[in-house]
Amino acid sequence: MKYPAFYTVHIAIQHANVYSRMQRRRTGALHRGATSQQRALRRRTIPPFTDKRAIKSFIRTNEKIRAREIRVIDENGEQLGIMAPFDALKIARERSLDLVEISPNAAPPVCRIQDYGKYLYEKDKSDRAARKKQKVIVIKEVKFSVTVDEHDYQTKKNQAVRFLGEGDKVKASLRFRGRQMAHRDLGYKIVNRLIMDIGAAGIVEFMPRMEGTTLHAIIAPTKKPEPAPVKKTAEAAIEESPAAEA
């Protein structure tokens, strides 16, 4: 029996409505009893996890080296020439060592025959030593007001000088409130006076300037000159020589 066209469309709409109701019930069962944040997290698609540090520190070794030709250095630092990774890996296996790619961006890549565990240890040790030598620059703020009295000004000036002596930068800030914006020249006088009073203890990195309702300047500590090596005079060298002692 052939049904009319309008009846077929009606049946299709009913099936679609039933399917949508089933989907709503299923979604409600998943979200029932959950907070709005939990529902949002369930609906959100989570991107695949990628550890950028692992990608950055990835080092190819042994069979993972994909270049056709590589420049090989042995464990003693001698050049073995350019060869295929298979041949270099064979030499490394004969010496019970690993083939480590130390310069992948070179043409051809540079690989070294060495102990991979020892290489990682030395690399980590050098990275930690480099981090220790890095100096963290701290900016410490000293706040003023247009109505600051002499005692408070001297106290904050001494704080700024102490911060600079410790090797930190100083941010001198002065905030204008309400009608004080009409007297910005007073704020400039206070900050410029601070710069003059600090003198040789600091160098102005940013001159006083306005940002919104705040006037600020940044002062950096002056670099301490390194002590020059003491040159021994000829007489001192003669006195320290073993012949003079004899």
XYZ file of N, CA and C in Angstrom:
738
model
N 0.848 -1.196 0.000
C 0.000 0.000 0.000
C 0.880 1.241 0.000
N 0.606 2.157 -0.851
C 1.407 3.363 -0.988
C 0.747 4.498 -0.218
N 1.515 5.091 0.735
C 0.987 6.180 1.537
C 1.153 7.499 0.801
N 0.253 8.467 1.080
C 0.414 9.788 0.460
C 1.684 10.479 0.953
N 2.131 11.481 0.203
C 3.395 12.163 0.513
C 3.313 12.896 1.839
N 2.164 13.547 2.128
C 2.059 14.314 3.376
C 2.127 13.393 4.584
N 1.623 12.145 4.443
C 1.658 11.194 5.556
C 3.100 10.753 5.835
N 3.883 10.564 4.792
C 5.291 10.179 4.956
C 6.075 11.275 5.663
N 5.818 12.521 5.297
C 6.491 13.650 5.950
C 6.094 13.731 7.411
N 4.808 13.475 7.703
C 4.327 13.519 9.084
C 5.025 12.460 9.936
N 5.186 11.250 9.406
C 5.864 10.176 10.137
C 7.332 10.539 10.389
N 7.995 11.141 9.405
C 9.401 11.529 9.563
C 9.558 12.582 10.655
N 8.624 13.533 10.719
C 8.688 14.573 11.759
C 8.501 13.951 13.134
N 7.576 12.979 13.248
C 7.362 12.314 14.532
C 8.620 11.573 14.987
N 9.272 10.887 14.057
C 10.506 10.179 14.395
C 11.588 11.163 14.864
N 11.690 12.307 14.221
C 12.684 13.313 14.612
C 12.392 13.856 16.000
N 11.115 14.073 16.308
C 10.752 14.573 17.634
C 11.076 13.559 18.723
N 10.788 12.280 18.440
C 11.092 11.233 19.418
C 12.593 11.157 19.665
N 13.379 11.254 18.597
C 14.842 11.186 18.736
C 15.372 12.368 19.544
N 14.835 13.562 19.296
C 15.291 14.736 20.034
C 14.931 14.635 21.508
N 13.725 14.075 21.820
C 13.351 13.896 23.229
C 14.281 12.909 23.920
N 14.656 11.854 23.216
C 15.584 10.876 23.795
C 16.945 11.515 24.072
N 17.387 12.363 23.162
C 18.666 13.034 23.360
C 18.616 13.979 24.556
N 17.498 14.699 24.703
C 17.372 15.617 25.839
C 17.351 14.855 27.158
N 16.658 13.716 27.182
C 16.627 12.917 28.408
C 18.019 12.387 28.754
N 18.721 11.955 27.728
C 20.070 11.436 27.962
C 20.996 12.529 28.486
N 20.922 13.713 27.910
C 21.743 14.834 28.364
C 21.369 15.244 29.780
N 20.065 15.233 30.074
C 19.629 15.577 31.421
C 20.109 14.584 32.450
N 20.146 13.288 32.083
C 20.651 12.276 33.012
C 22.129 12.473 33.288
N 22.870 12.923 32.278
C 24.295 13.156 32.483
C 24.543 14.365 33.370
N 23.717 15.417 33.167
C 23.943 16.673 33.875
C 23.140 16.787 35.167
N 22.272 15.812 35.455
C 21.433 15.925 36.638
C 22.289 15.829 37.899
N 22.107 16.774 38.802
C 22.857 16.783 40.051
C 24.233 17.411 39.937
N 24.585 17.959 38.781
C 25.895 18.584 38.592
C 25.747 20.099 38.606
N 26.805 20.767 39.006
C 26.803 22.224 39.010
C 26.978 22.749 37.591
N 26.785 24.062 37.446
C 26.922 24.663 36.116
C 28.355 24.557 35.604
N 29.343 24.667 36.512
C 30.738 24.545 36.092
C 31.050 23.129 35.624
N 30.511 22.116 36.341
C 30.739 20.734 35.932
C 30.088 20.438 34.587
N 28.902 21.002 34.359
C 28.249 20.801 33.065
C 29.048 21.431 31.939
N 29.590 22.629 32.222
C 30.399 23.287 31.191
C 31.656 22.491 30.884
N 32.266 21.897 31.934
C 33.463 21.093 31.712
C 33.148 19.833 30.916
N 31.956 19.244 31.151
C 31.596 18.039 30.412
C 31.331 18.336 28.945
N 30.776 19.514 28.680
C 30.491 19.868 27.293
C 31.742 20.302 26.541
N 32.740 20.749 27.284
C 33.939 21.291 26.648
C 34.803 20.162 26.091
N 35.319 20.379 24.917
C 36.244 19.413 24.327
C 37.652 19.752 24.783
N 38.329 18.801 25.390
C 39.663 19.017 25.944
C 40.697 18.707 24.876
N 41.579 19.665 24.537
C 42.596 19.397 23.515
C 43.617 18.397 24.022
N 44.291 17.712 23.141
C 45.303 16.741 23.575
C 46.425 17.424 24.321
N 46.944 16.737 25.344
C 47.994 17.307 26.190
C 49.322 17.307 25.448
N 49.967 18.451 25.462
C 51.297 18.567 24.866
C 52.197 19.286 25.853
N 53.259 18.643 26.244
C 54.226 19.235 27.164
C 55.279 19.971 26.343
N 55.234 21.308 26.368
C 56.159 22.102 25.562
C 57.592 21.913 26.027
N 57.776 21.711 27.331
C 59.140 21.520 27.823
C 59.737 20.228 27.287
N 58.895 19.176 27.202
C 59.395 17.907 26.678
C 59.735 18.028 25.203
N 58.918 18.786 24.446
C 59.205 18.971 23.023
C 60.492 19.758 22.844
N 60.667 20.799 23.680
C 61.847 21.646 23.553
C 63.115 20.885 23.902
N 63.046 20.026 24.931
C 64.236 19.323 25.399
C 64.389 17.946 24.759
N 63.653 17.665 23.681
C 63.734 16.355 23.048
C 65.077 16.205 22.350
N 65.748 15.111 22.623
C 67.063 14.841 22.042
C 66.993 13.495 21.341
N 67.357 13.468 20.076
C 67.351 12.212 19.325
C 68.607 11.415 19.652
N 68.411 10.134 19.837
C 69.531 9.243 20.134
C 69.374 7.955 19.337
N 70.511 7.359 19.009
C 70.573 6.023 18.414
C 69.645 5.876 17.202
N 68.659 4.963 17.280
C 67.793 4.698 16.127
C 66.828 5.838 15.821
N 66.669 6.797 16.729
C 65.733 7.907 16.507
C 66.314 9.000 15.611
N 67.589 8.913 15.288
C 68.215 9.904 14.406
C 67.784 9.606 12.977
N 67.141 10.577 12.315
C 66.519 10.342 11.011
C 67.319 10.904 9.837
N 68.376 11.657 10.077
C 69.119 12.267 8.974
C 69.814 11.197 8.135
N 70.018 11.507 6.860
C 70.703 10.560 5.979
C 72.191 10.507 6.270
N 72.777 11.677 6.534
C 74.200 11.760 6.852
C 74.382 12.620 8.092
N 75.365 12.285 8.894
C 75.648 13.038 10.114
C 77.159 13.198 10.249
N 77.534 14.263 10.953
C 78.944 14.473 11.291
C 79.173 13.891 12.678
N 80.135 13.011 12.797
C 80.305 12.226 14.018
C 81.552 12.687 14.765
N 81.394 12.832 16.093
C 82.500 13.130 17.006
C 82.535 12.011 18.034
N 83.712 11.484 18.305
C 83.788 10.379 19.262
C 83.852 10.901 20.689
N 83.986 9.981 21.639
C 83.956 10.357 23.056
C 85.164 11.169 23.481
N 86.241 11.149 22.688
C 87.442 11.924 23.002
C 87.468 13.283 22.311
N 86.408 13.612 21.557
C 86.341 14.889 20.868
C 86.978 14.892 19.500
N 87.345 13.742 18.968
C 87.978 13.669 17.656
C 86.914 13.506 16.570
N 87.167 14.143 15.426
C 86.245 14.076 14.298
C 86.404 12.732 13.582
N 85.280 12.045 13.407
C 85.285 10.791 12.655
C 84.782 10.975 11.236
N 84.366 12.203 10.891
C 83.922 12.489 9.535
C 82.420 12.368 9.375
N 81.975 12.460 8.123
C 80.555 12.376 7.781
C 80.245 10.951 7.341
N 79.197 10.389 7.905
C 78.817 9.013 7.587
C 77.321 8.834 7.815
N 76.828 7.673 7.476
C 75.420 7.350 7.691
C 75.181 7.053 9.174
N 73.995 7.352 9.690
C 73.720 7.062 11.105
C 73.898 5.593 11.460
N 73.617 4.693 10.503
C 73.770 3.265 10.786
C 75.222 2.925 11.102
N 76.160 3.479 10.312
C 77.578 3.199 10.547
C 78.049 3.811 11.867
N 77.577 5.043 12.159
C 77.972 5.680 13.416
C 77.411 4.921 14.613
N 76.184 4.438 14.488
C 75.585 3.674 15.586
C 76.322 2.354 15.793
N 76.812 1.775 14.712
C 77.583 0.531 14.829
C 78.865 0.763 15.621
N 79.535 1.905 15.356
C 80.753 2.240 16.107
C 80.422 2.467 17.578
N 79.302 3.163 17.839
C 78.911 3.432 19.226
C 78.599 2.144 19.971
N 77.936 1.189 19.303
C 77.610 -0.080 19.950
C 78.873 -0.876 20.259
N 79.854 -0.802 19.370
C 81.109 -1.517 19.623
C 81.829 -0.971 20.850
N 81.628 0.324 21.145
C 82.268 0.946 22.300
C 81.345 0.997 23.520
N 80.182 0.341 23.423
C 79.194 0.299 24.519
C 78.740 1.702 24.916
N 78.540 2.552 23.897
C 78.095 3.923 24.130
C 76.872 4.209 23.266
N 76.377 5.443 23.355
C 75.202 5.867 22.599
C 75.604 6.899 21.557
N 74.748 7.049 20.565
C 74.914 8.079 19.547
C 73.900 9.174 19.844
N 74.384 10.370 20.200
C 73.527 11.465 20.656
C 73.623 12.610 19.660
N 72.470 13.111 19.230
C 72.420 14.256 18.313
C 72.524 15.534 19.141
N 73.653 16.226 19.029
C 73.893 17.406 19.861
C 73.630 18.708 19.115
N 73.615 18.667 17.785
C 73.352 19.877 16.995
C 72.475 19.501 15.807
N 71.143 19.429 16.016
C 70.265 18.960 14.938
C 70.095 19.956 13.803
N 70.342 21.252 14.047
C 70.107 22.270 13.018
C 71.309 22.477 12.102
N 72.412 21.809 12.391
C 73.586 21.953 11.527
C 73.369 21.167 10.237
N 74.208 21.447 9.245
C 74.113 20.756 7.961
C 75.478 20.135 7.636
N 75.649 18.828 7.774
C 74.691 17.860 8.328
C 74.641 17.927 9.855
N 73.633 17.302 10.478
C 73.551 17.318 11.947
C 74.791 16.705 12.591
N 75.139 17.258 13.752
C 76.327 16.797 14.474
C 75.886 15.836 15.575
N 76.505 14.677 15.608
C 76.210 13.671 16.626
C 77.509 13.287 17.331
N 77.345 12.878 18.570
C 78.516 12.521 19.371
C 78.327 11.142 19.977
N 79.402 10.384 19.989
C 79.393 9.065 20.624
C 79.758 9.251 22.092
N 78.807 8.965 22.976
C 79.030 9.162 24.401
C 77.954 8.422 25.182
N 78.108 8.452 26.490
C 77.115 7.848 27.376
C 75.946 8.819 27.507
N 74.749 8.388 27.102
C 73.592 9.289 27.093
C 73.201 9.719 28.508
N 73.277 8.812 29.464
C 72.954 9.173 30.845
C 73.906 10.216 31.395
N 75.193 10.062 31.100
C 76.179 11.045 31.545
C 75.954 12.384 30.859
N 75.555 12.336 29.580
C 75.282 13.575 28.842
C 74.115 14.345 29.469
N 73.044 13.629 29.832
C 71.901 14.285 30.468
C 72.284 14.871 31.822
N 73.116 14.148 32.571
C 73.541 14.642 33.884
C 74.354 15.930 33.747
N 75.303 15.942 32.811
C 76.133 17.132 32.622
C 75.310 18.301 32.094
N 74.345 18.005 31.218
C 73.489 19.063 30.678
C 72.625 19.670 31.778
N 72.062 18.819 32.629
C 71.246 19.321 33.736
C 72.092 20.124 34.716
N 73.311 19.672 34.943
C 74.209 20.381 35.854
C 74.566 21.760 35.310
N 74.857 21.848 34.011
C 75.191 23.144 33.412
C 73.980 24.073 33.385
N 72.776 23.510 33.159
C 71.568 24.342 33.166
C 71.307 24.912 34.554
N 71.518 24.097 35.590
C 71.313 24.589 36.958
C 72.339 25.656 37.312
N 73.578 25.482 36.856
C 74.600 26.501 37.114
C 74.268 27.805 36.401
N 73.726 27.697 35.180
C 73.346 28.910 34.450
C 72.182 29.618 35.126
N 71.227 28.837 35.669
C 70.099 29.461 36.369
C 70.544 30.158 37.648
N 71.560 29.607 38.309
C 72.058 30.252 39.526
C 72.704 31.595 39.219
N 73.365 31.681 38.059
C 74.033 32.927 37.694
C 73.048 33.999 37.257
N 71.849 33.587 36.840
C 70.862 34.568 36.419
C 70.383 35.376 37.621
N 70.325 36.658 37.440
C 69.897 37.548 38.515
C 68.462 37.975 38.271
N 67.618 37.745 39.258
C 66.213 38.126 39.161
C 66.085 39.594 39.554
N 65.571 40.390 38.627
C 65.406 41.825 38.880
C 64.052 42.048 39.533
N 64.069 42.669 40.697
C 62.854 42.953 41.449
C 62.621 44.455 41.442
N 61.388 44.849 41.157
C 61.015 46.268 41.195
C 60.207 46.505 42.463
N 60.736 47.339 43.333
C 60.057 47.668 44.583
C 59.493 49.085 44.483
N 58.265 49.214 44.932
C 57.551 50.478 44.761
C 57.604 51.309 46.040
N 57.825 52.593 45.850
C 57.787 53.563 46.949
C 56.710 54.585 46.594
N 55.674 54.667 47.424
C 54.518 55.506 47.116
C 54.598 56.839 47.854
N 54.249 57.881 47.129
C 54.196 59.228 47.690
C 52.800 59.793 47.475
N 52.551 60.909 48.122
C 51.320 61.669 47.899
C 51.684 63.139 47.745
N 50.757 63.903 47.203
C 51.023 65.332 46.993
C 51.230 66.041 48.320
N 50.567 65.567 49.363
C 50.627 66.222 50.678
C 51.636 65.550 51.607
N 52.659 64.877 51.056
C 53.634 64.193 51.898
C 54.427 65.217 52.708
N 54.646 64.907 53.997
C 55.431 65.831 54.819
C 56.911 65.467 54.737
N 57.750 66.271 55.341
C 59.198 66.109 55.203
C 59.685 64.805 55.828
N 59.121 64.440 56.979
C 59.574 63.227 57.657
C 59.264 61.982 56.820
N 58.034 61.905 56.293
C 57.672 60.760 55.457
C 58.506 60.728 54.181
N 58.775 61.897 53.632
C 59.581 61.941 52.409
C 60.977 61.391 52.675
N 61.604 61.795 53.768
C 62.950 61.318 54.076
C 62.956 59.810 54.335
N 61.914 59.316 55.010
C 61.833 57.877 55.281
C 61.748 57.076 53.982
N 60.901 57.532 53.069
C 60.732 56.805 51.813
C 61.938 56.978 50.902
N 62.593 58.105 50.986
C 63.817 58.287 50.208
C 64.893 57.319 50.685
N 65.020 57.164 52.013
C 65.997 56.217 52.551
C 65.657 54.780 52.154
N 64.356 54.467 52.097
C 63.952 53.139 51.626
C 64.388 52.917 50.184
N 64.184 53.925 49.348
C 64.570 53.807 47.942
C 66.074 53.614 47.801
N 66.860 54.353 48.581
C 68.318 54.216 48.524
C 68.733 52.823 48.989
N 68.055 52.300 50.013
C 68.384 50.959 50.504
C 68.043 49.894 49.465
N 66.895 50.041 48.805
C 66.522 49.084 47.757
C 67.534 49.096 46.615
N 67.969 50.284 46.224
C 68.961 50.380 45.151
C 70.289 49.768 45.575
N 70.655 49.948 46.842
C 71.887 49.350 47.338
C 71.835 47.835 47.348
N 70.627 47.264 47.478
C 70.465 45.809 47.455
C 70.391 45.254 46.040
N 70.447 46.142 45.040
C 70.428 45.694 43.650
C 69.060 45.640 43.023
N 68.034 46.177 43.683
C 66.675 46.164 43.139
C 66.353 47.503 42.486
N 65.413 47.453 41.549
C 64.923 48.684 40.940
C 63.846 49.303 41.826
N 63.674 50.595 41.688
C 62.699 51.326 42.500
C 61.715 52.027 41.574
N 60.435 51.842 41.873
C 59.378 52.549 41.155
C 58.779 53.580 42.102
N 59.039 54.837 41.824
C 58.481 55.926 42.625
C 57.153 56.333 42.006
N 56.077 56.174 42.757
C 54.745 56.481 42.231
C 54.050 57.487 43.132
N 53.283 58.343 42.505
C 52.524 59.373 43.223
C 51.145 59.453 42.581
N 50.116 59.206 43.379
C 48.746 59.179 42.866
C 48.013 60.462 43.237
N 47.354 61.038 42.240
C 46.554 62.243 42.454
C 45.110 61.838 42.734
N 44.517 62.483 43.709
C 43.143 62.179 44.094
C 42.272 63.421 43.909
N 41.179 63.230 43.182
C 40.193 64.298 43.038
C 40.769 65.564 42.435
N 40.655 66.661 43.188
C 41.089 67.969 42.692
C 42.606 68.115 42.644
N 43.327 67.133 43.169
C 44.790 67.209 43.111
C 45.306 67.132 41.673
N 44.470 66.646 40.748
C 44.888 66.589 39.352
C 45.167 67.970 38.782
N 44.602 68.990 39.399
C 44.856 70.359 38.937
C 46.226 70.859 39.373
N 46.908 70.117 40.259
C 48.222 70.537 40.767
C 49.256 69.445 40.492
N 49.314 69.008 39.244
C 50.259 67.956 38.891
C 51.701 68.428 38.982
N 51.909 69.736 38.902
C 53.275 70.248 39.009
C 53.881 69.940 40.369
N 53.052 69.877 41.426
C 53.565 69.530 42.753
C 54.069 68.085 42.781
N 53.352 67.205 42.102
C 53.800 65.813 42.037
C 55.116 65.673 41.295
N 55.257 66.400 40.180
C 56.517 66.357 39.436
C 57.675 66.875 40.286
N 57.414 67.888 41.103
C 58.474 68.435 41.965
C 58.943 67.391 42.974
N 57.994 66.634 43.537
C 58.360 65.625 44.545
C 59.186 64.506 43.915
N 58.747 64.005 42.760
C 59.470 62.897 42.122
C 60.830 63.358 41.617
N 60.896 64.548 41.027
C 62.190 65.066 40.566
C 63.135 65.330 41.738
N 62.584 65.753 42.869
C 63.426 65.943 44.053
C 63.994 64.611 44.525
N 63.169 63.556 44.471
C 63.657 62.235 44.865
C 64.809 61.797 43.963
N 64.675 62.023 42.668
C 65.741 61.636 41.733
C 67.024 62.399 42.041
N 66.897 63.684 42.342
C 68.080 64.486 42.658
C 68.710 64.046 43.975
N 67.880 63.712 44.982
C 68.423 63.310 46.282
C 69.100 61.942 46.218
N 68.582 61.045 45.377
C 69.221 59.725 45.250
C 70.600 59.867 44.630
N 70.734 60.736 43.649
C 72.039 61.055 43.074
C 72.697 59.873 42.396
N 73.934 59.594 42.804
C 74.731 58.552 42.153
C 74.319 57.148 42.553
N 73.396 57.009 43.511
C 72.969 55.672 43.935
C 72.093 54.986 42.901
N 71.544 55.739 41.950
C 70.664 55.138 40.955
C 70.693 55.881 39.639
N 70.212 55.198 38.601
C 70.110 55.767 37.258
C 68.641 55.749 36.857
N 68.162 56.837 36.310
C 66.755 56.936 35.923
C 66.547 56.168 34.622
N 65.714 55.139 34.685
C 65.372 54.387 33.477
C 64.198 55.021 32.751
N 63.180 55.422 33.507
C 62.016 56.088 32.931
C 61.800 57.388 33.682
N 61.846 58.473 32.949
C 61.596 59.779 33.551
C 60.150 59.862 34.027
N 59.857 60.774 34.963
C 58.479 60.881 35.474
C 57.469 61.096 34.349
N 56.415 60.290 34.375
C 55.364 60.407 33.367
C 54.042 59.970 33.972
N 52.965 60.452 33.371
C 51.624 60.184 33.871
C 51.041 58.953 33.196
N 50.369 58.135 34.002
C 49.562 57.023 33.509
C 48.244 57.067 34.265
N 47.229 57.607 33.620
C 45.959 57.792 34.309
C 46.076 58.889 35.346
N 45.828 58.534 36.595
C 45.943 59.498 37.694
C 47.209 59.282 38.508
N 48.153 58.517 37.977
C 49.372 58.185 38.722
C 50.593 58.683 37.966
N 51.474 59.324 38.698
C 52.764 59.764 38.174
C 53.825 58.809 38.702
N 54.649 58.292 37.826
C 55.660 57.352 38.307
C 56.939 57.480 37.496
N 58.025 57.035 38.122
C 59.344 56.976 37.497
C 60.034 55.715 37.998
N 60.917 55.164 37.183
C 61.644 53.940 37.540
C 63.132 54.264 37.602
N 63.742 53.878 38.715
C 65.162 54.139 38.953
C 65.864 52.804 39.128
N 66.955 52.608 38.404
C 67.728 51.368 38.465
C 69.010 51.604 39.251
N 69.534 50.565 39.895
C 70.792 50.735 40.638
C 71.969 50.917 39.693
N 72.939 51.661 40.131
C 74.148 51.854 39.332
C 75.013 50.607 39.425
N 75.681 50.290 38.327
C 76.555 49.122 38.306
C 77.834 49.431 39.071
N 78.140 48.533 39.994
C 79.357 48.724 40.780
C 80.571 48.348 39.937
N 81.580 49.199 39.889
C 82.770 48.864 39.091
C 83.508 47.674 39.678
N 83.930 46.781 38.799
C 84.674 45.607 39.251
C 86.072 46.015 39.695
N 86.549 45.445 40.803
C 87.887 45.817 41.282
C 88.963 45.395 40.291
N 89.859 46.315 40.000
C 90.932 46.031 39.049
C 91.946 45.094 39.686
N 92.516 44.175 38.908
C 93.518 43.259 39.471
C 94.752 44.023 39.944
N 95.242 43.623 41.102
C 96.394 44.295 41.696
C 97.659 43.823 40.995
N 98.421 44.772 40.452
C 99.666 44.441 39.771
C 100.808 44.436 40.781
N 101.549 43.370 40.749
C 102.678 43.258 41.661
C 103.860 44.060 41.123
N 104.466 44.767 41.998
C 105.658 45.518 41.608
C 106.854 44.580 41.517
N 107.908 45.080 40.912
C 109.111 44.258 40.745
C 109.720 43.897 42.097
N 109.678 44.851 43.055
C 110.256 44.580 44.372
C 109.470 43.500 45.099
N 108.110 43.542 44.980
C 107.296 42.530 45.647
C 107.528 41.161 45.038
N 107.721 41.112 43.710
C 107.968 39.833 43.057
C 109.297 39.240 43.499
N 110.296 40.111 43.692
C 111.607 39.625 44.134
C 111.529 39.092 45.557
N 110.742 39.800 46.398
C 110.626 39.368 47.790
C 109.914 38.027 47.910
N 108.919 37.771 46.998
C 108.161 36.525 47.078
C 108.875 35.361 46.406
N 109.907 35.620 45.652
C 110.600 34.546 44.940
C 111.359 33.668 45.929
N 111.485 32.373 45.636
C 112.205 31.477 46.562
C 113.670 31.825 46.696
N 114.254 32.469 45.657
C 115.666 32.841 45.737
C 115.875 33.888 46.804
N 114.908 34.827 46.912
C 115.041 35.873 47.916
C 114.925 35.292 49.313
N 114.073 34.241 49.459
C 113.927 33.631 50.777
C 115.194 32.899 51.182
N 115.860 32.301 50.179
C 117.097 31.593 50.484
C 118.186 32.575 50.878
